[in-house]
């Protein structure tokens, strides 16, 4: 196979940006162009304030985007320093989609594939219109022999759709389409990309298909050991990504179901003890067994819906229902939490202030999409509280507002919601504090009476703090909260050393091209 000289990533999002940066870091001889239609996002990628917050990412981006004379770079979150040669920049972020596609030997499609919100399959089917649109641009501009890589999470069979579009526009040229789903977890993206459990490559089982897979394998081979690169057929690869997310989400729902049993049982069975006990079994393992308020985020729910939709299309209703049960359990857990808060506050929130600490869908990321907090806020807003205040140490106010705007609250309900730039302001005079993202700043905060959805959960996630004396949070309570060293700044970003530091413009606004 001929050497890869140029790679194009279409979509500079949570997946495209970090993946491109790590590939560029380890392949100094390959030019990696990351293109996106969103000018603000591209400007942010070209600034010091990246549009997404991931430990160590700024350092990786700076090394590949700006070049370096260093020989050894230690990346935050990674145990071992990485050895690098003095290098020229080889990572470029731009909106120049067409030229980047035209020069590429390998083209990764990393655009968004949300759940469809309209028409046939609304609320369950994946919307692949961004894939179709990106593919049309690829078809019209890619050079002969370019390899197209489906990086986005897609319905099983999408590689064939891509192939059909390519064939329609370029009947005389044959392109290979590979499936290479991404398994990184937000919050630990750099670490996951540097040391992946596996890289999955799906290809047609033909000579040219296998050759294309080998070319992609070589790119990853720059830093990923051979035994961690798994090659399968295209459709196994597409399906494996959906199943991987469904199984991870299922593990969470399993323990949330158990947490409900523990709480009702009354004899002191503790869900954390149950998790510990079953996690010790080497067949099960300890991860993803913590009970909490449920899972949020842009992937788990969407991918389970996607899997269930596939089953329904195949007339496998029992199979679809089986997976949808994971989502039903998740929703039940969230509702249990909201109800618990209302019950704790004598059945009504009217005239009371509720503080929400944590809005990101998990800690370590600024991603607010489909966060637990937004669902809980929706439930609580129905109770017409006086005020709902929100503080998150990593999210931009504009992103929080965007997410809240999607849940269809009335104007009156929206007016009651306030985003605070400090936790102190958020919790002052509150009747309850709901900790909904397990940021380390919030861990261990214990004030007054505490209610947990997951009975006796050692984690703070899902903990609601109800004031000890009187009806609202007092100065004393705030002092106690201070003890756990919460960050006082509203919006944080990484400085060049990868440490969190205050960022004045929010992540959306820093798309104005401000450097440094
Ligand atoms: P995202 O919304 O952050 O990024 C997608 C980007 O694609 C956006 O910036 C958008 O402007 C751009 N885009 C859309 N159409 C385009 C076009 N025609 N040309 C150029 N740019 C275009 O999404 P994401 O979180 O990065 O997810 C991307 C895909 O990866 C999804 O399919 C998702 O399911 C999958 N995935 C996500 C994660 C995760 O943790 N976020 C993990 C694994 C897989």
Short mmCIF file of C-alpha atoms in Angstrom, two decimals, residues 112-132 153-158 161 242 298-299 301-313 320 324 327:
data_model
loop_
_atom_site.label_atom_id
_atom_site.label_comp_id
_atom_site.label_asym_id
_atom_site.label_seq_id
_atom_site.Cartn_x
_atom_site.Cartn_y
_atom_site.Cartn_z
CA UNK A 112 -22.81 14.48 14.33
CA UNK A 113 -25.48 11.77 14.11
CA UNK A 114 -28.17 12.81 16.61
CA UNK A 115 -31.50 11.07 17.12
CA UNK A 116 -33.98 12.18 14.49
CA UNK A 117 -36.45 14.72 15.83
CA UNK A 118 -38.86 14.84 12.89
CA UNK A 119 -40.82 12.62 10.53
CA UNK A 120 -40.34 8.87 10.20
CA UNK A 121 -38.42 7.41 13.14
CA UNK A 122 -38.56 10.67 15.16
CA UNK A 123 -37.25 10.03 18.67
CA UNK A 124 -35.60 6.73 17.81
CA UNK A 125 -33.84 6.64 14.44
CA UNK A 126 -30.41 8.24 13.91
CA UNK A 127 -30.36 11.30 11.70
CA UNK A 128 -27.58 10.69 9.20
CA UNK A 129 -28.23 13.77 7.08
CA UNK A 130 -24.88 15.30 8.11
CA UNK A 131 -23.16 12.07 6.98
CA UNK A 132 -24.98 12.24 3.65
CA UNK A 153 -21.45 6.32 15.30
CA UNK A 154 -23.98 5.27 12.68
CA UNK A 155 -26.86 2.87 12.11
CA UNK A 156 -25.65 -0.52 10.99
CA UNK A 157 -25.52 -0.44 7.19
CA UNK A 158 -24.47 3.21 6.77
CA UNK A 161 -25.28 4.26 2.07
CA UNK A 242 -23.79 0.45 19.13
CA UNK A 298 -25.07 12.61 23.70
CA UNK A 299 -24.22 8.96 23.08
CA UNK A 301 -29.34 7.09 24.85
CA UNK A 302 -28.97 7.84 21.14
CA UNK A 303 -27.08 4.63 20.44
CA UNK A 304 -29.52 2.42 22.36
CA UNK A 305 -32.39 4.03 20.45
CA UNK A 306 -30.44 3.35 17.29
CA UNK A 307 -29.94 -0.32 18.21
CA UNK A 308 -33.57 -0.75 19.22
CA UNK A 309 -34.68 0.88 15.99
CA UNK A 310 -32.63 -1.60 14.02
CA UNK A 311 -34.24 -4.47 15.92
CA UNK A 312 -37.71 -3.04 15.29
CA UNK A 313 -36.98 -2.71 11.58
CA UNK A 320 -35.93 -3.87 20.80
CA UNK A 324 -35.28 0.02 25.56
CA UNK A 327 -33.52 3.62 28.93
#
